[in-house]
Short mmCIF file of C-alpha atoms and ligand atoms in Angstrom, two decimals:
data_model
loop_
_atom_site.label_atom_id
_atom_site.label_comp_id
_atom_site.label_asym_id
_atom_site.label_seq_id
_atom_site.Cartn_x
_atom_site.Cartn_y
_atom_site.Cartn_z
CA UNK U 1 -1.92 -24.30 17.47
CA UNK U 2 0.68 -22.42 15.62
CA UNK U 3 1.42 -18.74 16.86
CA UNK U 4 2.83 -17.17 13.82
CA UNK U 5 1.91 -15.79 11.26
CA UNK U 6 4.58 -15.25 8.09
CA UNK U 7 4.67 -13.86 4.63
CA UNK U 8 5.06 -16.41 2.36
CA UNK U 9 4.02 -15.28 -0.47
CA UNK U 10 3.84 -11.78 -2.51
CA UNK U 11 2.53 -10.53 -5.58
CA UNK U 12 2.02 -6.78 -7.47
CA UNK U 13 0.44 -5.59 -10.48
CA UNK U 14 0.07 -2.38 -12.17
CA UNK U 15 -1.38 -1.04 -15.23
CA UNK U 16 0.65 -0.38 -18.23
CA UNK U 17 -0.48 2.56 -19.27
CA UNK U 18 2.01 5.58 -17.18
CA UNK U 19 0.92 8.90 -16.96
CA UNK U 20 4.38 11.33 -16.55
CA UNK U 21 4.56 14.94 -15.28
CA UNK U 22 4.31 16.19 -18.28
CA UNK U 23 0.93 14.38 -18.96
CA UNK U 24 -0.22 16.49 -16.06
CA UNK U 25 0.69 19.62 -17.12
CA UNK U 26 -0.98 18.86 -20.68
CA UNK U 27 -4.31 18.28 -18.13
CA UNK U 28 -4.10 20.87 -15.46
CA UNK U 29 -1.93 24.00 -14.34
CA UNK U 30 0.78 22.37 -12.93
CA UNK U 31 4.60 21.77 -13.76
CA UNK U 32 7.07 18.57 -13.52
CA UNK U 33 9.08 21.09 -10.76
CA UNK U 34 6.42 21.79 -8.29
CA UNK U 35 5.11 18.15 -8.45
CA UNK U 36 8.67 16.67 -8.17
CA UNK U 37 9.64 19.61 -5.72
CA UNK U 38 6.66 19.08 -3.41
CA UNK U 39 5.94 15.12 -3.48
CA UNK U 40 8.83 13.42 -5.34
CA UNK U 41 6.19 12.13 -7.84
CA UNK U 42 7.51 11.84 -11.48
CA UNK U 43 5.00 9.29 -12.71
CA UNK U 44 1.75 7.44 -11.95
CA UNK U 45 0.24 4.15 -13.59
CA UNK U 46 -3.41 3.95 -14.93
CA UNK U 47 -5.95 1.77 -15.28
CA UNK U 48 -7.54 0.56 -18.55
CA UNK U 49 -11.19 1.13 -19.07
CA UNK U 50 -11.76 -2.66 -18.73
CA UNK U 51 -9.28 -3.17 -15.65
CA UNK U 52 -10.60 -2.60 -12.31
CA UNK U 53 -10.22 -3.41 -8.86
CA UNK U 54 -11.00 -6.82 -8.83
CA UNK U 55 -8.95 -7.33 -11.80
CA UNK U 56 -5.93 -5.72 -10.56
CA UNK U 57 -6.13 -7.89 -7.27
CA UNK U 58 -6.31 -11.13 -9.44
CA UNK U 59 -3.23 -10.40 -11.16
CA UNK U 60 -1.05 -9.70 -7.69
CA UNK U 61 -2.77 -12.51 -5.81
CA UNK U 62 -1.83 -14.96 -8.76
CA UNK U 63 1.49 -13.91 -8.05
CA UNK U 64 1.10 -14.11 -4.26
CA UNK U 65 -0.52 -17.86 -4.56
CA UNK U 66 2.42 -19.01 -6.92
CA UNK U 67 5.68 -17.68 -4.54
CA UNK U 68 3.54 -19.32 -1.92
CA UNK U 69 3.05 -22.42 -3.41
CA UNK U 70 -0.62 -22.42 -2.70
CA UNK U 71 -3.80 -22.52 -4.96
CA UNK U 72 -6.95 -20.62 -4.72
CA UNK U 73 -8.69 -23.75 -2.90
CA UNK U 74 -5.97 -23.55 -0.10
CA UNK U 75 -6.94 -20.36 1.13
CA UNK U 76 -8.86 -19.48 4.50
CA UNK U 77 -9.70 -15.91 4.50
CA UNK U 78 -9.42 -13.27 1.85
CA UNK U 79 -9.27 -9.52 2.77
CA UNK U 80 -9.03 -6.89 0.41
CA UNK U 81 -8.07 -3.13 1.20
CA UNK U 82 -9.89 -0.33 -0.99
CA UNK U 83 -11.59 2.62 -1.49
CA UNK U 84 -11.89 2.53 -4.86
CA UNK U 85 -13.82 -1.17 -5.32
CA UNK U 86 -15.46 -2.36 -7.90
CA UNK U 87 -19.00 -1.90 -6.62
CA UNK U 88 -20.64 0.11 -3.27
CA UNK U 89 -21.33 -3.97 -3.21
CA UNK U 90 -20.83 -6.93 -3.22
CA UNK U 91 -16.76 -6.97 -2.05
CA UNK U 92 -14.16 -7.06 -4.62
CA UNK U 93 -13.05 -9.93 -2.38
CA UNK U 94 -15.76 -12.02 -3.25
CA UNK U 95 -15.03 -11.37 -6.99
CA UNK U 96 -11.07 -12.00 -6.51
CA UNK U 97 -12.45 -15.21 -4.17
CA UNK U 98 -14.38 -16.63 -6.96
CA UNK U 99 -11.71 -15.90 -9.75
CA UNK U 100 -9.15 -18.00 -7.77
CA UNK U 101 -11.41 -20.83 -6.65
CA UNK U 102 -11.06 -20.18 -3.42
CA UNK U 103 -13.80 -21.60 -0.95
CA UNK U 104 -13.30 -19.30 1.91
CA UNK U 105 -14.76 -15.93 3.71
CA UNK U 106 -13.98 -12.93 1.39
CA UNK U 107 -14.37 -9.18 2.43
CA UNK U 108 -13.09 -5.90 1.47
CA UNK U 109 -11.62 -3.83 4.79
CA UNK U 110 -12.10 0.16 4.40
CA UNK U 111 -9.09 2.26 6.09
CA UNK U 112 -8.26 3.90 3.04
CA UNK U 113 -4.53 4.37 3.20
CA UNK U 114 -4.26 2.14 6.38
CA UNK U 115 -6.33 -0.65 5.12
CA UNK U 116 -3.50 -2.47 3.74
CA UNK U 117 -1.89 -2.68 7.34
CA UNK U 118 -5.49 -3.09 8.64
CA UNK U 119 -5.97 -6.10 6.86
CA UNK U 120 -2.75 -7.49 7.46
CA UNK U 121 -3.54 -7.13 11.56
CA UNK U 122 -7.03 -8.93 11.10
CA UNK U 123 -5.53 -12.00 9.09
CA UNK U 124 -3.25 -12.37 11.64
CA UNK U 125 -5.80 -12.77 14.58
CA UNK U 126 -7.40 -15.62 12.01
CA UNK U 127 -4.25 -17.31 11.77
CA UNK U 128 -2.58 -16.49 15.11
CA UNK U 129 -5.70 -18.41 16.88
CA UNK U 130 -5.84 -21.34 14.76
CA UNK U 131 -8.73 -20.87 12.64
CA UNK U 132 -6.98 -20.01 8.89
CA UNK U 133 -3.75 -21.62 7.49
CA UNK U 134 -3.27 -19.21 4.77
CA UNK U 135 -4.33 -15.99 4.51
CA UNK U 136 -4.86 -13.47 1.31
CA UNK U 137 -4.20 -10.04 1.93
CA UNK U 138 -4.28 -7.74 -0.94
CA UNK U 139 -4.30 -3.39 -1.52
CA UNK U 140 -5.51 -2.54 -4.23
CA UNK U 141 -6.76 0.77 -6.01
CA UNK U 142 -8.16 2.40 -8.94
CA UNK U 143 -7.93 5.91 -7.84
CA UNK U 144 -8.31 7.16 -11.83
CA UNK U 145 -11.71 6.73 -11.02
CA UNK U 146 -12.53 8.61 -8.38
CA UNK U 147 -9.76 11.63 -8.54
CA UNK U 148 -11.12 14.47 -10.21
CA UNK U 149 -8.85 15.96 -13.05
CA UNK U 150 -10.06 19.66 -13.03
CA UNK U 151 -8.51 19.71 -9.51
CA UNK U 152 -4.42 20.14 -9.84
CA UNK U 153 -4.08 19.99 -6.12
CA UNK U 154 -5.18 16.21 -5.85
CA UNK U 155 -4.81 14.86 -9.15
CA UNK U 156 -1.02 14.43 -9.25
CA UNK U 157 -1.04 12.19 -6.41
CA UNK U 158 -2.94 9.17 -7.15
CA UNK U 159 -2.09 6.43 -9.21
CA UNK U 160 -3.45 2.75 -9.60
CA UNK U 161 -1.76 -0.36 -8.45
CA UNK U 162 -2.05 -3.80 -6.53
CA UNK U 163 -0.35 -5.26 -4.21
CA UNK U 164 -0.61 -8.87 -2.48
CA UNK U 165 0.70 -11.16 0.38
CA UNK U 166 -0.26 -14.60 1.38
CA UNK U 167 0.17 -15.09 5.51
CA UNK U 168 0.36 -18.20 6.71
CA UNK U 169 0.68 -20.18 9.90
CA UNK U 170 4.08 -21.16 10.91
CA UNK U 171 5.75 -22.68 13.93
CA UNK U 172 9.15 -21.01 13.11
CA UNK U 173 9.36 -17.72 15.03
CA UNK U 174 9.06 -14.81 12.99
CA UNK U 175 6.29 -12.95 10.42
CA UNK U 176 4.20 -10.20 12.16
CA UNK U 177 5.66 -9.69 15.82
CA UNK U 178 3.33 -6.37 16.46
CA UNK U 179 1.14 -3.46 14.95
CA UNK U 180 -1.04 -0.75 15.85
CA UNK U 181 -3.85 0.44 14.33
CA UNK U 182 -5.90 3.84 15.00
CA UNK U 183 -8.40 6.36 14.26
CA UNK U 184 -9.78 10.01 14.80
CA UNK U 185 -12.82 10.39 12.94
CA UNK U 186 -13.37 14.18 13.87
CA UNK U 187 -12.54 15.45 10.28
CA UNK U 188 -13.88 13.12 7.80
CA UNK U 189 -13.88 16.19 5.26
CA UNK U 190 -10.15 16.75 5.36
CA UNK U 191 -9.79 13.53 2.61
CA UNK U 192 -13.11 12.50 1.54
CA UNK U 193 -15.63 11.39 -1.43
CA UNK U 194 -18.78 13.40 -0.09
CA UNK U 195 -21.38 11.85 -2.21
CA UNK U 196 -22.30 8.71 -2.92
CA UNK U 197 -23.16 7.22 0.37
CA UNK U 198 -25.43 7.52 2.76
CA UNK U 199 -25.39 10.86 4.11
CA UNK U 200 -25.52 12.73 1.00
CA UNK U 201 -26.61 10.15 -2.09
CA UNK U 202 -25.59 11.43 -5.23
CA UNK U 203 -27.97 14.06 -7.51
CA UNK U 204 -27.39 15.53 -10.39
CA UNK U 205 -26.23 18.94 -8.72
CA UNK U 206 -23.87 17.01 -6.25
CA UNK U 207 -22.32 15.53 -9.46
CA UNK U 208 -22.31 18.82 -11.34
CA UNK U 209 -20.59 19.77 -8.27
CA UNK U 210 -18.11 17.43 -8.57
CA UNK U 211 -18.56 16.05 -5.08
CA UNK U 212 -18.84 12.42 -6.89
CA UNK U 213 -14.56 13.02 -6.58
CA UNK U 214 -11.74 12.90 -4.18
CA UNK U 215 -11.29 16.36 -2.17
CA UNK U 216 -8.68 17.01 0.62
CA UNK U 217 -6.90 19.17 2.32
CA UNK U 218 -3.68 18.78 1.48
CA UNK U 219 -1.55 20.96 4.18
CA UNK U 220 -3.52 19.68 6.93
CA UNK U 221 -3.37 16.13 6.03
CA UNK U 222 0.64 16.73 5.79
CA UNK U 223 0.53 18.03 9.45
CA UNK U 224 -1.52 14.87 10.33
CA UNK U 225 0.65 12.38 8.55
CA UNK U 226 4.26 13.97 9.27
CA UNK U 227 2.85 13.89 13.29
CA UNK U 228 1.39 10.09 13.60
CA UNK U 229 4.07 8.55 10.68
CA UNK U 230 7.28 8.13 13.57
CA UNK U 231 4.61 7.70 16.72
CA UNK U 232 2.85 5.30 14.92
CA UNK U 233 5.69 3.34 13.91
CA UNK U 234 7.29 3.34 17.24
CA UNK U 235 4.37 2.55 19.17
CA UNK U 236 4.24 -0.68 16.53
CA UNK U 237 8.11 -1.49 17.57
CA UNK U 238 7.50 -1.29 21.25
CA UNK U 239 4.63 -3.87 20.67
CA UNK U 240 7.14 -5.91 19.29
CA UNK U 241 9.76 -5.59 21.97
CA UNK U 242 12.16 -3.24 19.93
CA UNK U 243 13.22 -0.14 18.57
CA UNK U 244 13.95 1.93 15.52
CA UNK U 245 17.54 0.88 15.75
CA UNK U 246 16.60 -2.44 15.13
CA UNK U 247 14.64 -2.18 11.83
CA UNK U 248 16.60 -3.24 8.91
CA UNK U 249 13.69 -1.92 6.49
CA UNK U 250 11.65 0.82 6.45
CA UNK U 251 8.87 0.78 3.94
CA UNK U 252 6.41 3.80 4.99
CA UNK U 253 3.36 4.71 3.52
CA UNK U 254 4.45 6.31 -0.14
CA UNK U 255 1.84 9.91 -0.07
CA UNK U 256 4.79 12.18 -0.28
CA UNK U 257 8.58 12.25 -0.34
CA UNK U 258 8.78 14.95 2.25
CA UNK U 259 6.36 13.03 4.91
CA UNK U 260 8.71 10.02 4.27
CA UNK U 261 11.82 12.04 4.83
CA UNK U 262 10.22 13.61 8.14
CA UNK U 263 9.07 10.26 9.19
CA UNK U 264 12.56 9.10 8.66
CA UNK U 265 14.21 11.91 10.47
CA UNK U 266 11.94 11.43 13.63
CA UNK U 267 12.91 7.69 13.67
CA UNK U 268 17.05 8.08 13.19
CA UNK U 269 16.93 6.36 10.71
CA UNK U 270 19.66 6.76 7.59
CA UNK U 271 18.51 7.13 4.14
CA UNK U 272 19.72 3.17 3.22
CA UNK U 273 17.31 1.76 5.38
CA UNK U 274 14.20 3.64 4.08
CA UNK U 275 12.52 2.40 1.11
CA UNK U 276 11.08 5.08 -1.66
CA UNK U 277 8.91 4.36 -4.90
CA UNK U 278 6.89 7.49 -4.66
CA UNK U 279 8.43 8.70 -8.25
CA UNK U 280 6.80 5.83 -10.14
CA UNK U 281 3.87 5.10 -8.71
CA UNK U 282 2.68 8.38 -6.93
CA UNK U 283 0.22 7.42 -4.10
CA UNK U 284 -1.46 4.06 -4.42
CA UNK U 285 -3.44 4.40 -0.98
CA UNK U 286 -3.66 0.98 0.44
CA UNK U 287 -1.92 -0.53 -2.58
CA UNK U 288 1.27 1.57 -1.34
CA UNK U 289 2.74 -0.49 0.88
CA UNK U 290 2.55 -4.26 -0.54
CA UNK U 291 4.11 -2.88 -4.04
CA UNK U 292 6.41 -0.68 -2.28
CA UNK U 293 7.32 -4.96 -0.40
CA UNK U 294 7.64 -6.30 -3.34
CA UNK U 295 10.12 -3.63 -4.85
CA UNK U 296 12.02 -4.11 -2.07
CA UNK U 297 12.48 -7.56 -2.43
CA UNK U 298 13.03 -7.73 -5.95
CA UNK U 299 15.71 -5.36 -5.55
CA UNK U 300 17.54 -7.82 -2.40
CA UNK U 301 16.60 -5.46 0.34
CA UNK U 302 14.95 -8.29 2.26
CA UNK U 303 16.35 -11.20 3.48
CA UNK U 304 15.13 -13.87 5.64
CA UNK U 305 16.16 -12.42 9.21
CA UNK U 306 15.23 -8.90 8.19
CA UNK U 307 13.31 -6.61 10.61
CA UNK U 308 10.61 -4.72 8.20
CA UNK U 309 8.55 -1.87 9.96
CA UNK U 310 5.73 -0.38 7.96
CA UNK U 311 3.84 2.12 8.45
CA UNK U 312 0.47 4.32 6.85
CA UNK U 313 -1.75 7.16 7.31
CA UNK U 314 -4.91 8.00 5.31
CA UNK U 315 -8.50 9.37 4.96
CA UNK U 316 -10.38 8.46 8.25
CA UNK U 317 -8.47 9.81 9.41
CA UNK U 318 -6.65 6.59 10.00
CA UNK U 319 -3.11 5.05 10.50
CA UNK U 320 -1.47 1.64 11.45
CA UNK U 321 2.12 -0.01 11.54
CA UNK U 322 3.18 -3.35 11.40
CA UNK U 323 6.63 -5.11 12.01
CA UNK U 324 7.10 -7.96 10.12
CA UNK U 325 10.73 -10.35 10.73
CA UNK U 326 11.15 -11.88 7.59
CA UNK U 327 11.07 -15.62 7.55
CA UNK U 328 10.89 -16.70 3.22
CA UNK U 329 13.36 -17.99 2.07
CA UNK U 330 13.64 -15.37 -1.02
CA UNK U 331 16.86 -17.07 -2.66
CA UNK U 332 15.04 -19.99 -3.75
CA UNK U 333 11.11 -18.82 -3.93
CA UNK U 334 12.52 -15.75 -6.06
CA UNK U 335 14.64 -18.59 -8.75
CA UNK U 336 11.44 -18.73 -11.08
CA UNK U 337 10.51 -15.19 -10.92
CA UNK U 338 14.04 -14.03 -11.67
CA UNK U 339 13.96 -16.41 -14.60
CA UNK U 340 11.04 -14.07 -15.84
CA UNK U 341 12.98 -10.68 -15.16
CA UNK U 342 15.69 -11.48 -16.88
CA UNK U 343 18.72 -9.48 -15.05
CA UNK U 344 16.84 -8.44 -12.39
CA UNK U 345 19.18 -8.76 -9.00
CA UNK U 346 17.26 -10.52 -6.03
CA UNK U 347 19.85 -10.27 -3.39
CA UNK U 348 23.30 -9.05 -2.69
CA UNK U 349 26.17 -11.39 -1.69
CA UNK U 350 26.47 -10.16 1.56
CA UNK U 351 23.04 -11.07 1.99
CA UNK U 352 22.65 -14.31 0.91
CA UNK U 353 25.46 -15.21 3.03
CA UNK U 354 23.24 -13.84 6.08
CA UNK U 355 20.39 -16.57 4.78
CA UNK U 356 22.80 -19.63 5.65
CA UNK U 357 23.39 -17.09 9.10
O1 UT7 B 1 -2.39 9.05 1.55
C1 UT7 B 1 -2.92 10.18 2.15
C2 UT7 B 1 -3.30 11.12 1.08
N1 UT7 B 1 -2.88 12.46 1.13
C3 UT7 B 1 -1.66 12.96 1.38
O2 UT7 B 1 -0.76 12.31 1.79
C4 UT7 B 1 -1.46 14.39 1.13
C5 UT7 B 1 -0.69 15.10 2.18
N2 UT7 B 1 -0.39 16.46 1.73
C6 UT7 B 1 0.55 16.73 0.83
O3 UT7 B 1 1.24 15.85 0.37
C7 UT7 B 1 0.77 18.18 0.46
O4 UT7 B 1 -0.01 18.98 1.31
C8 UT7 B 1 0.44 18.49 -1.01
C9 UT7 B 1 1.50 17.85 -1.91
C10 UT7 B 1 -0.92 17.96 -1.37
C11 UT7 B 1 0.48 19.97 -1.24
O5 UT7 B 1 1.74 20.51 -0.85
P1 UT7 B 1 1.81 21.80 0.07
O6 UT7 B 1 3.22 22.15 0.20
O7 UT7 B 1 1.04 21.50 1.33
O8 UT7 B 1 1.07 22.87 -0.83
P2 UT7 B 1 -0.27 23.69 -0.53
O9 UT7 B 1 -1.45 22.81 -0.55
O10 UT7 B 1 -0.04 24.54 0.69
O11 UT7 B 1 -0.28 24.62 -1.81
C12 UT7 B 1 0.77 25.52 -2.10
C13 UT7 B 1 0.49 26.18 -3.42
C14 UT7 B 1 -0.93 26.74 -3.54
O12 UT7 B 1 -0.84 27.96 -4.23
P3 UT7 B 1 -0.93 29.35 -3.42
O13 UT7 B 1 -2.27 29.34 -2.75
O14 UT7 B 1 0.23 29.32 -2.47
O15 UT7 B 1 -0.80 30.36 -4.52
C15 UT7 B 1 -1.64 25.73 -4.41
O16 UT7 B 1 -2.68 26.31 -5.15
O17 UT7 B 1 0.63 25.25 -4.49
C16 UT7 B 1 -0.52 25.30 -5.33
N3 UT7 B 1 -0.74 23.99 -5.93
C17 UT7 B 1 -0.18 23.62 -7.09
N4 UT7 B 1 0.62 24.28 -7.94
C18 UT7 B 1 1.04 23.60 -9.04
C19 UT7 B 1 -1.47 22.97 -5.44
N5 UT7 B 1 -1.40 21.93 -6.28
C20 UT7 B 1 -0.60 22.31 -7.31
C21 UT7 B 1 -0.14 21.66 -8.48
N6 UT7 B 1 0.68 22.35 -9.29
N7 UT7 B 1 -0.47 20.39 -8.78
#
């Protein structure tokens, strides 16, 4: 029984269409300073009418399947991380399941924010006892649908995106070496959708209302997030057996450039070893963090050896942290994608000297 569990395969995808600052301030009462000033947000993607969740998640898992060297068929367990699905049911994973031919248990895992880092803990039980080979994890959001646009103070923030890994089992030590996950339900209104489910289905006055929409509150989910970002993270590393010191990577949760930087602060660590894409993607909830991955390898931040810790808080409220050793072997899986991007640098010198390490 392998023990291991390693990425092995990664994948994003997000809509063409980009909505800029100055879109916003066309929409609502707002201005390119106090967005920029106050979240580091320049610009957010969005969705087509005829893309959705499901759709978005098929284009990063292709991605995810193809680095890995895997097909649809291959696959053991496929989670997907949203709160902005497809349908109240079934899962977008069984959509993205049957898209790829994939003949294995599909659900959709609901820790808004977190659920990315959720997800990535539960396919690692499946794999770290045996049961699944290869695991799809994916984040994935269409927040354009659920934001509400008459409401400045949340609309900035959200844009659509997916992300995707593919864990698998390994015998070489390495891949996820700890995590934490928690929860503190006692505010569910400080970042919620109130209607819709269960305790308050939706009517036509709770629509007029605009309670159909995403509502926070803003300053106390900052509090929250710029408190639990560094303990969650550390609590993560101690799982692990290490420290701050010894991350290579940091690639937080991407809600807000001044939650990063305090997150950063509390954890020592300098500004080369944090990872920021906040300005062109704005917050992608649980899509966040597997884009925010894949940007970092596409731009040669990870290398096989590397210590990544990540971390998220959301709407729950909920957070979670993972530390992840790199084990791919990115000069070689990244050839035919490189061949795509044209130009794009995968790796610096120094660090493709520390893969033959
Ligand atoms: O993934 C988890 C999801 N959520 C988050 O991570 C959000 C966490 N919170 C935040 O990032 C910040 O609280 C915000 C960026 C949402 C807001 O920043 P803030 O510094 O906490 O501002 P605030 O909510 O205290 O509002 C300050 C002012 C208010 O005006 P008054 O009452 O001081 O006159 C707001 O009405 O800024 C106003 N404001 C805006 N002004 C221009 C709020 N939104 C906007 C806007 N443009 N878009």
């Amino acid at each position: 029984m392998s023990q291991y569990s390693a990425i092995t395969g990664w994948g994003m995808y997000v809509p063409e269409k980009v909505m800029t600052n100055a879109d916003m301030e066309r929409i609502v009462e707002t201005s390119d300073e106090w967005i920029t000033s106050r979240t580091g947000i320049k610009q957010r993607h969005v969705a087509a009418p005829n893309e959705t969740a499901s759709t978005l998640s098929i284009a990063a898992a292709r991605q995810a399947l193809e680095r890995a060297g895997i097909e649809g068929k291959d696959l053991g367990l496929i989670i997907v991380a949203t709160v902005s699905a497809d349908y109240p049911f079934p899962s977008t994973a069984n959509l993205v399941q049957h898209a790829l031919g994939a003949q294995c248990g599909a659900f959709d895992m609901q820790a808004a924010c977190s659920g990315f880092l959720y997800s990535l803990s539960i396919a690692h039980q499946f794999i770290a006892n045996g049961s699944v080979k290869h695991a799809l994890v994916i984040g994935v959001e269409v927040l354009s649908r659920v934001v509400d646009y008459t409401d400045r103070a949340t609309c900035v923030l959200f844009g659509d995106g997916a992300g995707a890994v593919v864990l698998s089992a390994s015998d070489q030590p390495g891949g996820l070496l700890g995590f934490t996950i928690g929860s503190d339900g006692a505010r569910p209104d400080l970042l919620w959708i109130p209607t819709g489910g269960s305790a308050e289905p939706a009517t036509e006055q709770t629509i007029r209302d605009r309670r159909n929409f995403v509502q926070m509150q803003g300053s106390e989910v900052f509090k929250f997030a710029t408190r639990v970002m560094g303990t969650a993270m550390e609590e993560a590393l101690a799982n692990a057996g290490m420290t701050a010191d010894d991350m290579d990577l940091f690639i937080p949760h991407q809600a807000n450039l001044r939650i990063i930087e305090a997150a950063s602060k509390r954890l020592n660590l300098p500004s080369e070893k944090v990872f920021v894409n906040i300005q062109d993607y704005g917050n992608t909830s649980a899509a966040a963090i597997p884009i925010a991955l894949c940007e970092a390898i596409d731009q040669g931040r990870v290398y096989p050896g590397a210590h990544l810790g990540m971390v998220a808080f959301g709407a729950g409220l909920t957070w979670a942290a993972a530390v992840v050793q790199w084990t791919a072997p990115i000069a070689t899986q990244e050839n035919s994608y490189k061949a795509a991007k044209a130009g794009v640098k995968t790796g610096t010198h120094a660090e493709q000297e520390k893969v033959q390490v």
